[in-house]
Short mmCIF file of N, CA, C and O in Angstrom, two decimals:
data_model
loop_
_atom_site.label_atom_id
_atom_site.label_comp_id
_atom_site.label_asym_id
_atom_site.label_seq_id
_atom_site.Cartn_x
_atom_site.Cartn_y
_atom_site.Cartn_z
N MET N 206 41.14 -45.48 26.07
CA MET N 206 41.25 -45.63 27.51
C MET N 206 41.85 -47.00 27.82
O MET N 206 41.44 -47.99 27.24
N THR N 207 42.81 -46.99 28.71
CA THR N 207 43.45 -48.23 29.12
C THR N 207 42.86 -48.70 30.44
O THR N 207 42.84 -47.96 31.42
N LEU N 208 42.37 -49.92 30.44
CA LEU N 208 41.84 -50.53 31.65
C LEU N 208 42.78 -51.65 32.09
O LEU N 208 43.42 -52.29 31.26
N THR N 209 42.85 -51.87 33.38
CA THR N 209 43.65 -52.96 33.94
C THR N 209 42.70 -53.97 34.55
O THR N 209 41.81 -53.60 35.32
N LEU N 210 42.91 -55.25 34.22
CA LEU N 210 42.11 -56.32 34.80
C LEU N 210 42.97 -57.09 35.79
O LEU N 210 44.10 -57.46 35.47
N GLN N 211 42.43 -57.30 36.98
CA GLN N 211 43.13 -58.08 38.00
C GLN N 211 42.22 -59.22 38.43
O GLN N 211 41.11 -58.97 38.93
N PRO N 212 42.68 -60.46 38.24
CA PRO N 212 41.87 -61.61 38.66
C PRO N 212 41.63 -61.59 40.16
O PRO N 212 42.49 -61.17 40.95
N MET N 213 40.45 -62.05 40.54
CA MET N 213 40.10 -62.14 41.96
C MET N 213 38.97 -63.14 42.13
O MET N 213 38.24 -63.43 41.18
N ARG N 214 38.84 -63.67 43.30
CA ARG N 214 37.69 -64.52 43.62
C ARG N 214 36.62 -63.64 44.23
O ARG N 214 36.91 -62.76 45.03
N VAL N 215 35.37 -63.88 43.84
CA VAL N 215 34.25 -63.09 44.33
C VAL N 215 33.30 -64.03 45.07
O VAL N 215 32.89 -65.05 44.53
N ALA N 216 32.95 -63.67 46.29
CA ALA N 216 32.09 -64.52 47.12
C ALA N 216 30.63 -64.31 46.77
O ALA N 216 29.86 -63.71 47.53
N THR N 217 30.22 -64.81 45.59
CA THR N 217 28.83 -64.69 45.18
C THR N 217 28.00 -65.87 45.66
O THR N 217 26.78 -65.82 45.59
N GLY N 218 28.67 -66.94 46.09
CA GLY N 218 27.96 -68.13 46.51
C GLY N 218 27.94 -69.19 45.43
O GLY N 218 27.78 -70.37 45.73
N PHE N 219 28.11 -68.79 44.18
CA PHE N 219 28.09 -69.76 43.08
C PHE N 219 29.28 -69.55 42.15
O PHE N 219 30.13 -70.39 42.03
N ASP N 220 29.32 -68.43 41.49
CA ASP N 220 30.34 -68.12 40.50
C ASP N 220 31.41 -67.26 41.14
O ASP N 220 31.14 -66.14 41.52
N GLU N 221 32.62 -67.82 41.28
CA GLU N 221 33.66 -67.11 42.03
C GLU N 221 34.75 -66.49 41.16
O GLU N 221 35.49 -65.65 41.62
N GLU N 222 34.87 -66.89 39.89
CA GLU N 222 35.92 -66.34 39.04
C GLU N 222 35.58 -64.91 38.68
O GLU N 222 34.52 -64.64 38.11
N GLY N 223 36.44 -63.98 39.07
CA GLY N 223 36.13 -62.58 38.84
C GLY N 223 37.32 -61.77 38.38
O GLY N 223 38.45 -62.25 38.36
N MET N 224 37.02 -60.53 38.01
CA MET N 224 38.04 -59.56 37.61
C MET N 224 37.70 -58.21 38.21
O MET N 224 36.55 -57.76 38.10
N MET N 225 38.69 -57.59 38.84
CA MET N 225 38.56 -56.19 39.21
C MET N 225 38.98 -55.40 37.98
O MET N 225 39.96 -55.74 37.32
N VAL N 226 38.24 -54.34 37.68
CA VAL N 226 38.57 -53.50 36.54
C VAL N 226 38.99 -52.14 37.08
O VAL N 226 38.22 -51.47 37.79
N LEU N 227 40.22 -51.74 36.75
CA LEU N 227 40.78 -50.48 37.22
C LEU N 227 40.96 -49.55 36.03
O LEU N 227 41.32 -49.99 34.93
N ASP N 228 40.71 -48.26 36.26
CA ASP N 228 40.90 -47.28 35.18
C ASP N 228 42.36 -46.85 35.12
O ASP N 228 43.22 -47.41 35.81
N GLU N 229 42.64 -45.85 34.28
CA GLU N 229 44.02 -45.38 34.08
C GLU N 229 44.65 -44.83 35.34
O GLU N 229 45.88 -44.78 35.46
N GLU N 230 43.82 -44.38 36.27
CA GLU N 230 44.33 -43.84 37.53
C GLU N 230 44.34 -44.90 38.63
O GLU N 230 44.48 -44.58 39.81
N GLN N 231 44.15 -46.16 38.21
CA GLN N 231 44.14 -47.31 39.12
C GLN N 231 43.02 -47.25 40.15
O GLN N 231 43.17 -47.68 41.29
N ARG N 232 41.88 -46.66 39.73
CA ARG N 232 40.69 -46.64 40.58
C ARG N 232 39.80 -47.81 40.19
O ARG N 232 39.64 -48.12 39.01
N LEU N 233 39.20 -48.45 41.17
CA LEU N 233 38.27 -49.55 40.92
C LEU N 233 37.00 -48.99 40.30
O LEU N 233 36.34 -48.14 40.88
N VAL N 234 36.69 -49.44 39.07
CA VAL N 234 35.49 -48.96 38.39
C VAL N 234 34.44 -50.04 38.22
O VAL N 234 33.26 -49.74 38.02
N ALA N 235 34.86 -51.32 38.30
CA ALA N 235 33.89 -52.40 38.10
C ALA N 235 34.43 -53.72 38.64
O ALA N 235 35.64 -53.91 38.77
N VAL N 236 33.49 -54.62 38.91
CA VAL N 236 33.81 -56.00 39.25
C VAL N 236 33.02 -56.88 38.28
O VAL N 236 31.79 -56.75 38.19
N LEU N 237 33.73 -57.72 37.56
CA LEU N 237 33.10 -58.66 36.64
C LEU N 237 33.19 -60.06 37.22
O LEU N 237 34.18 -60.41 37.87
N VAL N 238 32.17 -60.87 36.97
CA VAL N 238 32.15 -62.25 37.42
C VAL N 238 31.85 -63.14 36.22
O VAL N 238 30.92 -62.87 35.46
N ARG N 239 32.63 -64.21 36.06
CA ARG N 239 32.37 -65.16 34.99
C ARG N 239 31.36 -66.19 35.51
O ARG N 239 31.58 -66.83 36.53
N LEU N 240 30.26 -66.30 34.79
CA LEU N 240 29.23 -67.25 35.18
C LEU N 240 29.71 -68.67 34.85
O LEU N 240 30.29 -68.91 33.79
N ALA N 241 29.48 -69.58 35.77
CA ALA N 241 29.94 -70.97 35.61
C ALA N 241 29.32 -71.62 34.39
O ALA N 241 28.24 -71.23 33.94
N ASP N 242 30.02 -72.61 33.86
CA ASP N 242 29.50 -73.34 32.70
C ASP N 242 28.18 -74.04 33.02
O ASP N 242 27.40 -74.34 32.12
N GLN N 243 27.91 -74.28 34.29
CA GLN N 243 26.67 -74.91 34.71
C GLN N 243 25.54 -73.90 34.91
O GLN N 243 24.40 -74.27 35.18
N ASN N 244 25.83 -72.63 34.77
CA ASN N 244 24.82 -71.59 34.94
C ASN N 244 23.72 -71.78 33.90
O ASN N 244 23.99 -71.93 32.71
N GLU N 245 22.47 -71.76 34.35
CA GLU N 245 21.34 -72.01 33.46
C GLU N 245 20.99 -70.83 32.58
O GLU N 245 20.40 -70.98 31.52
N VAL N 246 21.34 -69.62 33.00
CA VAL N 246 20.95 -68.42 32.27
C VAL N 246 21.94 -68.06 31.17
O VAL N 246 21.56 -67.85 30.02
N ALA N 247 23.23 -67.97 31.51
CA ALA N 247 24.24 -67.52 30.54
C ALA N 247 25.59 -68.18 30.85
O ALA N 247 26.52 -67.52 31.29
N PRO N 248 25.70 -69.48 30.62
CA PRO N 248 26.94 -70.19 30.98
C PRO N 248 28.17 -69.60 30.29
O PRO N 248 28.15 -69.32 29.10
N GLY N 249 29.23 -69.39 31.10
CA GLY N 249 30.50 -68.93 30.58
C GLY N 249 30.59 -67.45 30.26
O GLY N 249 31.66 -66.97 29.90
N GLN N 250 29.50 -66.72 30.39
CA GLN N 250 29.55 -65.29 30.09
C GLN N 250 30.03 -64.50 31.30
O GLN N 250 30.01 -64.97 32.43
N TRP N 251 30.44 -63.26 31.03
CA TRP N 251 30.88 -62.35 32.08
C TRP N 251 29.74 -61.41 32.44
O TRP N 251 29.04 -60.91 31.56
N TYR N 252 29.57 -61.18 33.73
CA TYR N 252 28.46 -60.40 34.27
C TYR N 252 29.03 -59.20 35.04
O TYR N 252 29.99 -59.36 35.80
N LEU N 253 28.44 -58.03 34.83
CA LEU N 253 28.85 -56.86 35.61
C LEU N 253 28.21 -56.97 36.99
O LEU N 253 27.05 -56.67 37.19
N GLU N 254 28.99 -57.48 37.93
CA GLU N 254 28.50 -57.67 39.30
C GLU N 254 28.32 -56.34 40.00
O GLU N 254 27.34 -56.13 40.72
N ALA N 255 29.27 -55.42 39.80
CA ALA N 255 29.20 -54.10 40.42
C ALA N 255 29.91 -53.09 39.55
O ALA N 255 30.95 -53.39 38.96
N GLY N 256 29.33 -51.90 39.46
CA GLY N 256 29.94 -50.80 38.75
C GLY N 256 29.98 -49.59 39.66
O GLY N 256 29.12 -49.41 40.52
N PHE N 257 30.99 -48.76 39.49
CA PHE N 257 31.17 -47.59 40.35
C PHE N 257 31.26 -46.33 39.49
O PHE N 257 31.66 -46.39 38.33
N GLY N 258 30.90 -45.20 40.07
CA GLY N 258 30.94 -43.94 39.32
C GLY N 258 29.96 -43.99 38.16
O GLY N 258 28.78 -44.28 38.36
N ARG N 259 30.43 -43.73 36.95
CA ARG N 259 29.55 -43.71 35.77
C ARG N 259 28.97 -45.08 35.44
O ARG N 259 28.05 -45.18 34.65
N LEU N 260 29.52 -46.14 36.03
CA LEU N 260 29.01 -47.49 35.78
C LEU N 260 27.99 -47.93 36.82
O LEU N 260 27.42 -49.02 36.71
N ASP N 261 27.76 -47.10 37.81
CA ASP N 261 26.79 -47.42 38.86
C ASP N 261 25.38 -47.21 38.31
O ASP N 261 25.11 -46.28 37.58
N GLY N 262 24.51 -48.11 38.63
CA GLY N 262 23.14 -47.97 38.15
C GLY N 262 22.46 -49.32 38.04
O GLY N 262 22.96 -50.34 38.49
N GLY N 263 21.32 -49.32 37.40
CA GLY N 263 20.51 -50.53 37.31
C GLY N 263 20.96 -51.53 36.27
O GLY N 263 20.54 -52.67 36.29
N SER N 264 21.84 -51.12 35.36
CA SER N 264 22.26 -52.01 34.27
C SER N 264 23.35 -52.96 34.73
O SER N 264 24.39 -52.53 35.25
N HIS N 265 23.11 -54.26 34.56
CA HIS N 265 24.11 -55.29 34.86
C HIS N 265 24.19 -56.22 33.66
O HIS N 265 23.67 -57.33 33.69
N PRO N 266 24.83 -55.75 32.59
CA PRO N 266 24.84 -56.53 31.34
C PRO N 266 25.72 -57.78 31.41
O PRO N 266 26.57 -57.92 32.30
N LEU N 267 25.49 -58.64 30.44
CA LEU N 267 26.30 -59.83 30.23
C LEU N 267 27.18 -59.60 29.01
O LEU N 267 26.79 -58.91 28.06
N PHE N 268 28.38 -60.22 29.03
CA PHE N 268 29.33 -60.10 27.93
C PHE N 268 29.85 -61.48 27.59
O PHE N 268 30.15 -62.27 28.49
N SER N 269 30.00 -61.75 26.30
CA SER N 269 30.48 -63.07 25.89
C SER N 269 31.97 -63.25 26.16
O SER N 269 32.45 -64.38 26.27
N ASN N 270 32.70 -62.13 26.29
CA ASN N 270 34.13 -62.22 26.60
C ASN N 270 34.60 -60.93 27.27
O ASN N 270 33.88 -59.94 27.31
N LEU N 271 35.82 -60.97 27.77
CA LEU N 271 36.36 -59.80 28.49
C LEU N 271 36.61 -58.62 27.57
O LEU N 271 36.52 -57.47 28.00
N ASP N 272 36.94 -58.87 26.31
CA ASP N 272 37.15 -57.75 25.38
C ASP N 272 35.87 -56.93 25.22
O ASP N 272 35.91 -55.69 25.21
N MET N 273 34.74 -57.62 25.09
CA MET N 273 33.46 -56.91 24.96
C MET N 273 33.13 -56.14 26.24
O MET N 273 32.62 -55.03 26.18
N ALA N 274 33.44 -56.72 27.38
CA ALA N 274 33.20 -56.04 28.66
C ALA N 274 34.05 -54.78 28.75
O ALA N 274 33.55 -53.71 29.13
N GLN N 275 35.33 -54.88 28.38
CA GLN N 275 36.21 -53.71 28.43
C GLN N 275 35.75 -52.62 27.48
O GLN N 275 35.82 -51.43 27.81
N GLU N 276 35.28 -52.99 26.31
CA GLU N 276 34.80 -52.01 25.35
C GLU N 276 33.59 -51.26 25.91
O GLU N 276 33.51 -50.04 25.84
N TRP N 277 32.65 -52.00 26.49
CA TRP N 277 31.45 -51.40 27.07
C TRP N 277 31.83 -50.45 28.21
O TRP N 277 31.33 -49.33 28.29
N ILE N 278 32.73 -50.90 29.08
CA ILE N 278 33.16 -50.08 30.21
C ILE N 278 33.87 -48.82 29.71
O ILE N 278 33.58 -47.71 30.18
N SER N 279 34.77 -48.96 28.75
CA SER N 279 35.50 -47.81 28.21
C SER N 279 34.55 -46.77 27.62
O SER N 279 34.72 -45.57 27.83
N GLN N 280 33.54 -47.24 26.88
CA GLN N 280 32.58 -46.31 26.29
C GLN N 280 31.84 -45.53 27.35
O GLN N 280 31.63 -44.33 27.21
N ARG N 281 31.43 -46.20 28.40
CA ARG N 281 30.68 -45.50 29.45
C ARG N 281 31.57 -44.54 30.24
O ARG N 281 31.13 -43.46 30.61
N LEU N 282 32.80 -44.91 30.46
CA LEU N 282 33.71 -44.03 31.21
C LEU N 282 34.11 -42.82 30.37
O LEU N 282 34.35 -41.75 30.92
N ALA N 283 34.16 -42.97 29.06
CA ALA N 283 34.55 -41.87 28.19
C ALA N 283 33.41 -40.87 27.98
O ALA N 283 33.65 -39.72 27.67
N HIS N 284 32.18 -41.32 28.19
CA HIS N 284 31.03 -40.45 28.00
C HIS N 284 31.00 -39.41 29.10
O HIS N 284 31.03 -39.74 30.28
N ARG N 285 30.96 -38.16 28.72
CA ARG N 285 30.94 -37.08 29.71
C ARG N 285 29.57 -36.97 30.35
O ARG N 285 28.55 -36.99 29.66
N ALA N 286 29.57 -36.83 31.65
CA ALA N 286 28.31 -36.62 32.37
C ALA N 286 27.77 -35.24 32.04
O ALA N 286 28.53 -34.29 31.87
N PRO N 287 26.44 -35.11 31.92
CA PRO N 287 25.87 -33.79 31.62
C PRO N 287 26.15 -32.79 32.73
O PRO N 287 26.20 -33.14 33.90
N ALA N 288 26.37 -31.54 32.35
CA ALA N 288 26.69 -30.48 33.33
C ALA N 288 25.44 -30.00 34.02
O ALA N 288 24.36 -30.08 33.57
#
């Protein structure tokens, strides 16, 4: 699965560096935010701020880099929903 990342600023109040994640049909599937280096919990990591469709839910994982985030997103989008 090919994902497209588009840089954007996110008005979270603290960490503004973000990425919109678009699927192969150019639909918005997720918003990732890079936590600031001063963040006490996970400095410099990427956080799933919002997920849509199959990514919607209670899970908001952290990723050490964008490649890991894309892999996680691709796996979830490829998983077929139960009938």
